[in-house]
PDB file of C-alpha atoms and ligand atoms in Angstrom:
ATOM      1  CA  MET S  24      30.604 181.877  29.854  1.00  0.00           C
ATOM      2  CA  PRO S  25      27.797 184.509  29.917  1.00  0.00           C
ATOM      3  CA  PRO S  26      25.362 184.217  32.868  1.00  0.00           C
ATOM      4  CA  THR S  27      22.189 182.169  32.443  1.00  0.00           C
ATOM      5  CA  ILE S  28      18.802 182.557  34.134  1.00  0.00           C
ATOM      6  CA  ALA S  29      19.922 180.013  36.728  1.00  0.00           C
ATOM      7  CA  ASP S  30      22.953 182.162  37.630  1.00  0.00           C
ATOM      8  CA  LEU S  31      20.845 185.193  38.573  1.00  0.00           C
ATOM      9  CA  SER S  32      19.455 185.933  42.006  1.00  0.00           C
ATOM     10  CA  TRP S  33      15.727 185.099  42.449  1.00  0.00           C
ATOM     11  CA  PRO S  34      13.015 186.083  43.118  1.00  0.00           C
ATOM     12  CA  VAL S  35      13.146 189.510  41.519  1.00  0.00           C
ATOM     13  CA  SER S  36      10.664 192.044  42.876  1.00  0.00           C
ATOM     14  CA  THR S  37       9.076 194.950  41.058  1.00  0.00           C
ATOM     15  CA  GLU S  38       6.691 197.490  42.515  1.00  0.00           C
ATOM     16  CA  ARG S  39       3.789 195.015  42.630  1.00  0.00           C
ATOM     17  CA  LEU S  40       5.130 191.719  41.328  1.00  0.00           C
ATOM     18  CA  SER S  41       7.538 188.949  42.027  1.00  0.00           C
ATOM     19  CA  LEU S  42       9.260 187.043  39.187  1.00  0.00           C
ATOM     20  CA  ARG S  43      11.052 183.724  39.579  1.00  0.00           C
ATOM     21  CA  PRO S  44      12.054 180.725  37.460  1.00  0.00           C
ATOM     22  CA  ALA S  45       9.179 178.312  36.946  1.00  0.00           C
ATOM     23  CA  GLU S  46       9.012 175.110  38.982  1.00  0.00           C
ATOM     24  CA  PRO S  47       7.039 171.895  38.329  1.00  0.00           C
ATOM     25  CA  ARG S  48       4.394 173.014  40.874  1.00  0.00           C
ATOM     26  CA  ASP S  49       3.530 175.932  38.536  1.00  0.00           C
ATOM     27  CA  ALA S  50       2.166 173.603  35.835  1.00  0.00           C
ATOM     28  CA  LEU S  51      -1.423 173.546  37.104  1.00  0.00           C
ATOM     29  CA  PRO S  52      -1.729 177.280  37.900  1.00  0.00           C
ATOM     30  CA  THR S  53      -0.433 178.139  34.427  1.00  0.00           C
ATOM     31  CA  TYR S  54      -2.697 175.517  32.838  1.00  0.00           C
ATOM     32  CA  ALA S  55      -5.679 177.268  34.431  1.00  0.00           C
ATOM     33  CA  PHE S  56      -5.239 180.360  32.259  1.00  0.00           C
ATOM     34  CA  ARG S  57      -3.455 178.834  29.247  1.00  0.00           C
ATOM     35  CA  SER S  58      -6.405 176.504  28.663  1.00  0.00           C
ATOM     36  CA  ARG S  59      -8.822 179.443  28.377  1.00  0.00           C
ATOM     37  CA  PRO S  60      -9.957 180.053  24.770  1.00  0.00           C
ATOM     38  CA  ASP S  61      -9.420 183.824  25.086  1.00  0.00           C
ATOM     39  CA  VAL S  62      -5.767 183.161  25.979  1.00  0.00           C
ATOM     40  CA  SER S  63      -5.033 180.215  23.676  1.00  0.00           C
ATOM     41  CA  GLU S  64      -6.423 182.222  20.733  1.00  0.00           C
ATOM     42  CA  TRP S  65      -3.002 183.912  20.551  1.00  0.00           C
ATOM     43  CA  ILE S  66      -0.499 181.375  21.815  1.00  0.00           C
ATOM     44  CA  THR S  67       1.120 178.370  20.181  1.00  0.00           C
ATOM     45  CA  THR S  68      -0.974 175.627  21.760  1.00  0.00           C
ATOM     46  CA  HIS S  69      -4.533 175.417  23.015  1.00  0.00           C
ATOM     47  CA  GLU S  70      -4.028 173.348  26.152  1.00  0.00           C
ATOM     48  CA  THR S  71      -6.812 170.841  26.766  1.00  0.00           C
ATOM     49  CA  ASP S  72      -5.021 168.179  28.811  1.00  0.00           C
ATOM     50  CA  PRO S  73      -3.395 169.133  32.129  1.00  0.00           C
ATOM     51  CA  ASP S  74      -1.148 166.043  32.106  1.00  0.00           C
ATOM     52  CA  ALA S  75       0.156 166.797  28.613  1.00  0.00           C
ATOM     53  CA  TRP S  76       0.820 170.398  29.653  1.00  0.00           C
ATOM     54  CA  GLU S  77       2.578 169.242  32.827  1.00  0.00           C
ATOM     55  CA  ALA S  78       4.946 167.108  30.732  1.00  0.00           C
ATOM     56  CA  ARG S  79       5.654 169.904  28.238  1.00  0.00           C
ATOM     57  CA  PHE S  80       5.973 172.454  31.028  1.00  0.00           C
ATOM     58  CA  ALA S  81       8.680 170.294  32.641  1.00  0.00           C
ATOM     59  CA  GLU S  82      10.714 170.557  29.429  1.00  0.00           C
ATOM     60  CA  ARG S  83      10.499 174.345  29.297  1.00  0.00           C
ATOM     61  CA  LEU S  84      11.282 175.175  32.921  1.00  0.00           C
ATOM     62  CA  THR S  85      14.708 176.589  32.029  1.00  0.00           C
ATOM     63  CA  ASN S  86      13.094 179.171  29.707  1.00  0.00           C
ATOM     64  CA  THR S  87      10.073 180.065  31.817  1.00  0.00           C
ATOM     65  CA  LEU S  88       9.531 182.580  34.594  1.00  0.00           C
ATOM     66  CA  VAL S  89       6.319 182.967  36.543  1.00  0.00           C
ATOM     67  CA  ILE S  90       4.701 186.228  37.601  1.00  0.00           C
ATOM     68  CA  GLU S  91       3.292 186.292  41.116  1.00  0.00           C
ATOM     69  CA  VAL S  92       1.111 188.728  43.022  1.00  0.00           C
ATOM     70  CA  ASP S  93       0.944 188.034  46.753  1.00  0.00           C
ATOM     71  CA  GLY S  94       2.190 184.487  46.144  1.00  0.00           C
ATOM     72  CA  LYS S  95      -0.385 183.725  43.421  1.00  0.00           C
ATOM     73  CA  VAL S  96       0.810 182.844  39.908  1.00  0.00           C
ATOM     74  CA  ILE S  97      -0.941 185.274  37.551  1.00  0.00           C
ATOM     75  CA  GLY S  98       1.134 184.811  34.420  1.00  0.00           C
ATOM     76  CA  ASP S  99       4.192 183.317  32.821  1.00  0.00           C
ATOM     77  CA  LEU S 100       7.055 184.638  30.748  1.00  0.00           C
ATOM     78  CA  PHE S 101       9.159 182.962  28.092  1.00  0.00           C
ATOM     79  CA  LEU S 102      12.799 184.018  28.104  1.00  0.00           C
ATOM     80  CA  GLN S 103      15.204 182.282  25.794  1.00  0.00           C
ATOM     81  CA  VAL S 104      18.750 183.366  25.026  1.00  0.00           C
ATOM     82  CA  GLN S 105      19.680 182.517  21.456  1.00  0.00           C
ATOM     83  CA  ASP S 106      22.540 182.831  18.986  1.00  0.00           C
ATOM     84  CA  PRO S 107      21.701 185.447  16.321  1.00  0.00           C
ATOM     85  CA  TRP S 108      22.735 184.915  12.736  1.00  0.00           C
ATOM     86  CA  SER S 109      26.361 185.788  12.142  1.00  0.00           C
ATOM     87  CA  GLN S 110      29.122 185.054   9.721  1.00  0.00           C
ATOM     88  CA  THR S 111      31.139 181.947  10.504  1.00  0.00           C
ATOM     89  CA  GLU S 112      34.321 183.671  11.606  1.00  0.00           C
ATOM     90  CA  VAL S 113      32.561 185.696  14.339  1.00  0.00           C
ATOM     91  CA  ARG S 114      30.103 183.057  15.496  1.00  0.00           C
ATOM     92  CA  ALA S 115      31.601 182.783  18.985  1.00  0.00           C
ATOM     93  CA  GLN S 116      31.325 186.562  19.419  1.00  0.00           C
ATOM     94  CA  ALA S 117      27.624 186.518  18.459  1.00  0.00           C
ATOM     95  CA  ALA S 118      26.692 183.513  20.597  1.00  0.00           C
ATOM     96  CA  GLY S 119      24.132 184.189  23.328  1.00  0.00           C
ATOM     97  CA  THR S 120      23.623 187.864  22.495  1.00  0.00           C
ATOM     98  CA  LEU S 121      19.940 187.655  21.480  1.00  0.00           C
ATOM     99  CA  ALA S 122      16.954 187.006  23.742  1.00  0.00           C
ATOM    100  CA  GLU S 123      13.387 186.258  22.737  1.00  0.00           C
ATOM    101  CA  VAL S 124      10.654 187.025  25.233  1.00  0.00           C
ATOM    102  CA  GLY S 125       6.985 186.061  25.427  1.00  0.00           C
ATOM    103  CA  TYR S 126       4.253 186.620  28.002  1.00  0.00           C
ATOM    104  CA  VAL S 127       0.894 185.229  29.034  1.00  0.00           C
ATOM    105  CA  LEU S 128      -1.295 186.796  31.698  1.00  0.00           C
ATOM    106  CA  ASP S 129      -4.322 185.333  33.462  1.00  0.00           C
ATOM    107  CA  PRO S 130      -7.172 187.450  31.973  1.00  0.00           C
ATOM    108  CA  THR S 131      -8.522 188.019  35.482  1.00  0.00           C
ATOM    109  CA  TYR S 132      -5.570 190.362  35.892  1.00  0.00           C
ATOM    110  CA  ASN S 133      -5.725 192.165  32.521  1.00  0.00           C
ATOM    111  CA  GLY S 134      -5.845 195.910  32.233  1.00  0.00           C
ATOM    112  CA  GLN S 135      -3.828 196.806  35.332  1.00  0.00           C
ATOM    113  CA  GLY S 136      -0.371 197.059  33.808  1.00  0.00           C
ATOM    114  CA  TYR S 137       0.894 193.826  35.377  1.00  0.00           C
ATOM    115  CA  ALA S 138       2.189 192.368  32.102  1.00  0.00           C
ATOM    116  CA  THR S 139       3.846 195.677  31.225  1.00  0.00           C
ATOM    117  CA  GLU S 140       5.527 195.775  34.626  1.00  0.00           C
ATOM    118  CA  ALA S 141       6.738 192.178  34.241  1.00  0.00           C
ATOM    119  CA  VAL S 142       8.056 192.647  30.703  1.00  0.00           C
ATOM    120  CA  ARG S 143       9.864 195.860  31.687  1.00  0.00           C
ATOM    121  CA  GLU S 144      11.625 193.877  34.367  1.00  0.00           C
ATOM    122  CA  VAL S 145      12.426 191.074  31.935  1.00  0.00           C
ATOM    123  CA  LEU S 146      14.077 193.615  29.635  1.00  0.00           C
ATOM    124  CA  ARG S 147      16.217 194.779  32.553  1.00  0.00           C
ATOM    125  CA  ILE S 148      17.094 191.154  33.342  1.00  0.00           C
ATOM    126  CA  CYS S 149      18.034 190.552  29.695  1.00  0.00           C
ATOM    127  CA  PHE S 150      20.266 193.601  29.348  1.00  0.00           C
ATOM    128  CA  GLU S 151      21.704 193.951  32.848  1.00  0.00           C
ATOM    129  CA  GLY S 152      21.598 190.394  34.132  1.00  0.00           C
ATOM    130  CA  LEU S 153      22.142 188.252  31.039  1.00  0.00           C
ATOM    131  CA  GLY S 154      24.141 190.793  29.054  1.00  0.00           C
ATOM    132  CA  VAL S 155      22.323 190.312  25.752  1.00  0.00           C
ATOM    133  CA  ARG S 156      22.532 193.043  23.096  1.00  0.00           C
ATOM    134  CA  ARG S 157      19.095 192.628  21.493  1.00  0.00           C
ATOM    135  CA  VAL S 158      15.678 191.461  22.687  1.00  0.00           C
ATOM    136  CA  ILE S 159      12.886 190.450  20.335  1.00  0.00           C
ATOM    137  CA  ALA S 160       9.232 189.458  20.716  1.00  0.00           C
ATOM    138  CA  GLN S 161       6.736 188.229  18.144  1.00  0.00           C
ATOM    139  CA  CYS S 162       2.965 188.118  17.842  1.00  0.00           C
ATOM    140  CA  PHE S 163       0.065 187.889  15.424  1.00  0.00           C
ATOM    141  CA  ALA S 164      -0.657 191.381  14.086  1.00  0.00           C
ATOM    142  CA  ALA S 165      -4.273 190.859  15.159  1.00  0.00           C
ATOM    143  CA  ASN S 166      -3.129 190.465  18.766  1.00  0.00           C
ATOM    144  CA  GLU S 167      -3.343 194.143  19.519  1.00  0.00           C
ATOM    145  CA  ALA S 168      -2.988 193.730  23.309  1.00  0.00           C
ATOM    146  CA  SER S 169       0.360 192.066  22.698  1.00  0.00           C
ATOM    147  CA  TRP S 170       1.895 194.619  20.331  1.00  0.00           C
ATOM    148  CA  ARG S 171       0.507 197.511  22.388  1.00  0.00           C
ATOM    149  CA  LEU S 172       2.381 196.060  25.338  1.00  0.00           C
ATOM    150  CA  MET S 173       5.605 195.880  23.295  1.00  0.00           C
ATOM    151  CA  GLU S 174       5.181 199.506  22.325  1.00  0.00           C
ATOM    152  CA  ARG S 175       4.487 200.522  25.944  1.00  0.00           C
ATOM    153  CA  VAL S 176       7.812 199.034  27.021  1.00  0.00           C
ATOM    154  CA  GLY S 177       9.644 200.886  24.261  1.00  0.00           C
ATOM    155  CA  MET S 178      10.177 198.117  21.735  1.00  0.00           C
ATOM    156  CA  ARG S 179      10.265 198.974  18.037  1.00  0.00           C
ATOM    157  CA  ARG S 180       8.134 197.305  15.375  1.00  0.00           C
ATOM    158  CA  GLU S 181      10.691 195.883  12.954  1.00  0.00           C
ATOM    159  CA  GLN S 182       8.540 193.544  10.942  1.00  0.00           C
ATOM    160  CA  HIS S 183       4.975 193.320   9.786  1.00  0.00           C
ATOM    161  CA  ALA S 184       4.922 190.206   7.663  1.00  0.00           C
ATOM    162  CA  ARG S 185       2.014 189.478   5.359  1.00  0.00           C
ATOM    163  CA  LYS S 186       0.192 186.217   6.119  1.00  0.00           C
ATOM    164  CA  ASP S 187       3.277 184.412   7.385  1.00  0.00           C
ATOM    165  CA  SER S 188       1.679 182.608  10.348  1.00  0.00           C
ATOM    166  CA  LEU S 189      -0.953 179.889  10.270  1.00  0.00           C
ATOM    167  CA  HIS S 190      -3.631 180.218  12.948  1.00  0.00           C
ATOM    168  CA  ARG S 191      -5.388 177.069  14.116  1.00  0.00           C
ATOM    169  CA  ASN S 192      -8.581 178.487  12.588  1.00  0.00           C
ATOM    170  CA  GLY S 193      -6.989 177.683   9.214  1.00  0.00           C
ATOM    171  CA  GLN S 194      -6.242 181.268   8.219  1.00  0.00           C
ATOM    172  CA  TRP S 195      -2.791 182.604   7.338  1.00  0.00           C
ATOM    173  CA  LEU S 196      -2.434 185.740   9.480  1.00  0.00           C
ATOM    174  CA  ASP S 197      -0.009 188.656   9.479  1.00  0.00           C
ATOM    175  CA  GLY S 198       2.814 188.456  12.012  1.00  0.00           C
ATOM    176  CA  MET S 199       4.788 191.154  13.794  1.00  0.00           C
ATOM    177  CA  MET S 200       8.232 191.286  15.325  1.00  0.00           C
ATOM    178  CA  TYR S 201       9.396 193.899  17.804  1.00  0.00           C
ATOM    179  CA  ALA S 202      12.928 194.513  19.071  1.00  0.00           C
ATOM    180  CA  LEU S 203      14.999 196.639  21.415  1.00  0.00           C
ATOM    181  CA  LEU S 204      18.765 197.090  21.555  1.00  0.00           C
ATOM    182  CA  ASP S 205      20.840 197.316  24.713  1.00  0.00           C
ATOM    183  CA  GLU S 206      21.970 200.870  23.928  1.00  0.00           C
ATOM    184  CA  GLU S 207      18.377 201.983  23.298  1.00  0.00           C
ATOM    185  CA  TRP S 208      17.236 200.490  26.598  1.00  0.00           C
ATOM    186  CA  ARG S 209      20.115 202.155  28.492  1.00  0.00           C
ATOM    187  CA  ALA S 210      19.391 205.528  26.877  1.00  0.00           C
ATOM    188  CA  ALA S 211      15.708 205.228  27.830  1.00  0.00           C
ATOM    189  CA  VAL S 212      16.628 204.339  31.432  1.00  0.00           C
ATOM    190  CA  ARG S 213      18.911 207.395  31.578  1.00  0.00           C
ATOM    191  CA  ARG S 214      16.144 209.599  30.153  1.00  0.00           C
ATOM    192  CA  SER S 215      13.542 208.333  32.613  1.00  0.00           C
ATOM    193  CA  SER S 216      15.874 208.695  35.597  1.00  0.00           C
ATOM    194  CA  ARG S 217      16.419 212.353  34.603  1.00  0.00           C
ATOM    195  CA  GLY S 218      12.652 212.886  34.295  1.00  0.00           C
ATOM    196  CA  ALA S 219       9.886 212.219  36.762  1.00  0.00           C
ATOM    197  CA  GLY S 220       8.921 208.770  35.484  1.00  0.00           C
ATOM    198  CA  GLY S 221      10.234 205.366  36.413  1.00  0.00           C
ATOM    199  CA  ARG S 222      11.974 202.958  34.102  1.00  0.00           C
ATOM    200  CA  PRO S 223      11.061 202.960  30.390  1.00  0.00           C
TER     201      PRO S 223
HETATM  202  C1  COA Z 315      -0.804 190.242  25.908  1.00  0.00           C
HETATM  203  C2  COA Z 315      -1.312 190.404  27.330  1.00  0.00           C
HETATM  204  C3  COA Z 315      -0.275 189.910  28.324  1.00  0.00           C
HETATM  205  C4  COA Z 315      -1.597 191.896  27.562  1.00  0.00           C
HETATM  206  O1  COA Z 315      -2.315 192.041  28.750  1.00  0.00           O
HETATM  207  P1  COA Z 315      -2.790 193.487  29.228  1.00  0.00           P
HETATM  208  O2  COA Z 315      -3.679 193.324  30.392  1.00  0.00           O
HETATM  209  O3  COA Z 315      -3.306 194.281  28.071  1.00  0.00           O
HETATM  210  O4  COA Z 315      -1.416 194.163  29.644  1.00  0.00           O
HETATM  211  P2  COA Z 315      -1.032 194.873  30.995  1.00  0.00           P
HETATM  212  O5  COA Z 315      -1.197 193.940  32.146  1.00  0.00           O
HETATM  213  O6  COA Z 315       0.305 195.438  30.805  1.00  0.00           O
HETATM  214  O7  COA Z 315      -2.125 196.021  31.154  1.00  0.00           O
HETATM  215  C5  COA Z 315      -2.118 197.076  30.220  1.00  0.00           C
HETATM  216  C6  COA Z 315      -3.458 197.733  30.216  1.00  0.00           C
HETATM  217  O8  COA Z 315      -3.723 198.183  31.544  1.00  0.00           O
HETATM  218  C7  COA Z 315      -3.765 199.613  31.548  1.00  0.00           C
HETATM  219  N1  COA Z 315      -3.044 199.992  32.763  1.00  0.00           N
HETATM  220  C8  COA Z 315      -3.648 200.236  33.946  1.00  0.00           C
HETATM  221  N2  COA Z 315      -2.719 200.498  34.876  1.00  0.00           N
HETATM  222  C9  COA Z 315      -1.516 200.441  34.261  1.00  0.00           C
HETATM  223  C10 COA Z 315      -0.177 200.634  34.711  1.00  0.00           C
HETATM  224  N3  COA Z 315       0.105 200.917  35.995  1.00  0.00           N
HETATM  225  N4  COA Z 315       0.837 200.463  33.833  1.00  0.00           N
HETATM  226  C11 COA Z 315       0.576 200.158  32.540  1.00  0.00           C
HETATM  227  N5  COA Z 315      -0.671 199.965  32.069  1.00  0.00           N
HETATM  228  C12 COA Z 315      -1.717 200.102  32.920  1.00  0.00           C
HETATM  229  C13 COA Z 315      -3.122 200.060  30.276  1.00  0.00           C
HETATM  230  O9  COA Z 315      -3.637 201.301  29.860  1.00  0.00           O
HETATM  231  C14 COA Z 315      -3.515 198.953  29.333  1.00  0.00           C
HETATM  232  O10 COA Z 315      -4.830 199.085  28.932  1.00  0.00           O
HETATM  233  P3  COA Z 315      -5.195 199.418  27.395  1.00  0.00           P
HETATM  234  O11 COA Z 315      -4.614 198.319  26.547  1.00  0.00           O
HETATM  235  O12 COA Z 315      -6.666 199.448  27.414  1.00  0.00           O
HETATM  236  O13 COA Z 315      -4.528 200.720  27.120  1.00  0.00           O
HETATM  237  C15 COA Z 315      -2.627 189.616  27.553  1.00  0.00           C
HETATM  238  O14 COA Z 315      -3.613 190.140  26.695  1.00  0.00           O
HETATM  239  C16 COA Z 315      -2.513 188.133  27.311  1.00  0.00           C
HETATM  240  O15 COA Z 315      -1.969 187.401  28.138  1.00  0.00           O
HETATM  241  N6  COA Z 315      -3.048 187.684  26.161  1.00  0.00           N
HETATM  242  C17 COA Z 315      -3.105 186.247  25.851  1.00  0.00           C
HETATM  243  C18 COA Z 315      -1.734 185.659  25.618  1.00  0.00           C
HETATM  244  C19 COA Z 315      -0.972 186.468  24.593  1.00  0.00           C
HETATM  245  O16 COA Z 315      -1.525 186.980  23.640  1.00  0.00           O
HETATM  246  N7  COA Z 315       0.341 186.503  24.793  1.00  0.00           N
HETATM  247  C20 COA Z 315       1.206 187.156  23.830  1.00  0.00           C
HETATM  248  C21 COA Z 315       1.455 186.236  22.708  1.00  0.00           C
HETATM  249  S1  COA Z 315       2.413 187.039  21.461  1.00  0.00           S
END
């Protein structure tokens, strides 16, 4: 069986951040920023009820990491390993080789590269820790901060779909999908370790 998030060693530290699987006690700190209109504008649900969020949060603990700075939760990450499409005869071989990631940062901490640093680490966790072969992320095309982040971490825009996603404002908006393959990530890590920079 391939490793799962629970099999990995936590917390994981980056230069400035600590990442760990979410726990029930993280419901209220994440509610604090997810309920903000400038955050919920771009995410699936506009949270207005802390109890409802607490219940839903409990169901998604296995796919959620939190981002901490000095012990304070400043963001959360979605990380879900999935089975990509495959033909029937090779379904077992394809199982668990795709990961989808998502990210939400407390706006108080925007503009300092924290989300970039966290997502870079999540890519490493996906490829090195979980052994997936492809990572994807999706956003509204109008969510420029989100797709700029994906480009900063080296992901490739693979889809710009016309008006495929319904925003709660009633408008059908364009959607984007970005992806990165294991071999591309490894090549970028090799390139950056030869140069002066850090990880891709
Ligand atoms: C998407 C989101 C996480 C991006 O946040 P962000 O603050 O732009 O991202 P980062 O924390 O990586 O910071 C990057 C910014 O800091 C700057 N920066 C400063 N120091 C930096 C560093 N050490 N490394 C990288 N960037 C740095 C970058 O230049 C960039 O600014 P720019 O966009 O003006 O060029 C945030 O806008 C958010 O949570 N939005 C609401 C929820 C959401 O949309 N989630 C995604 C749904 S698809």
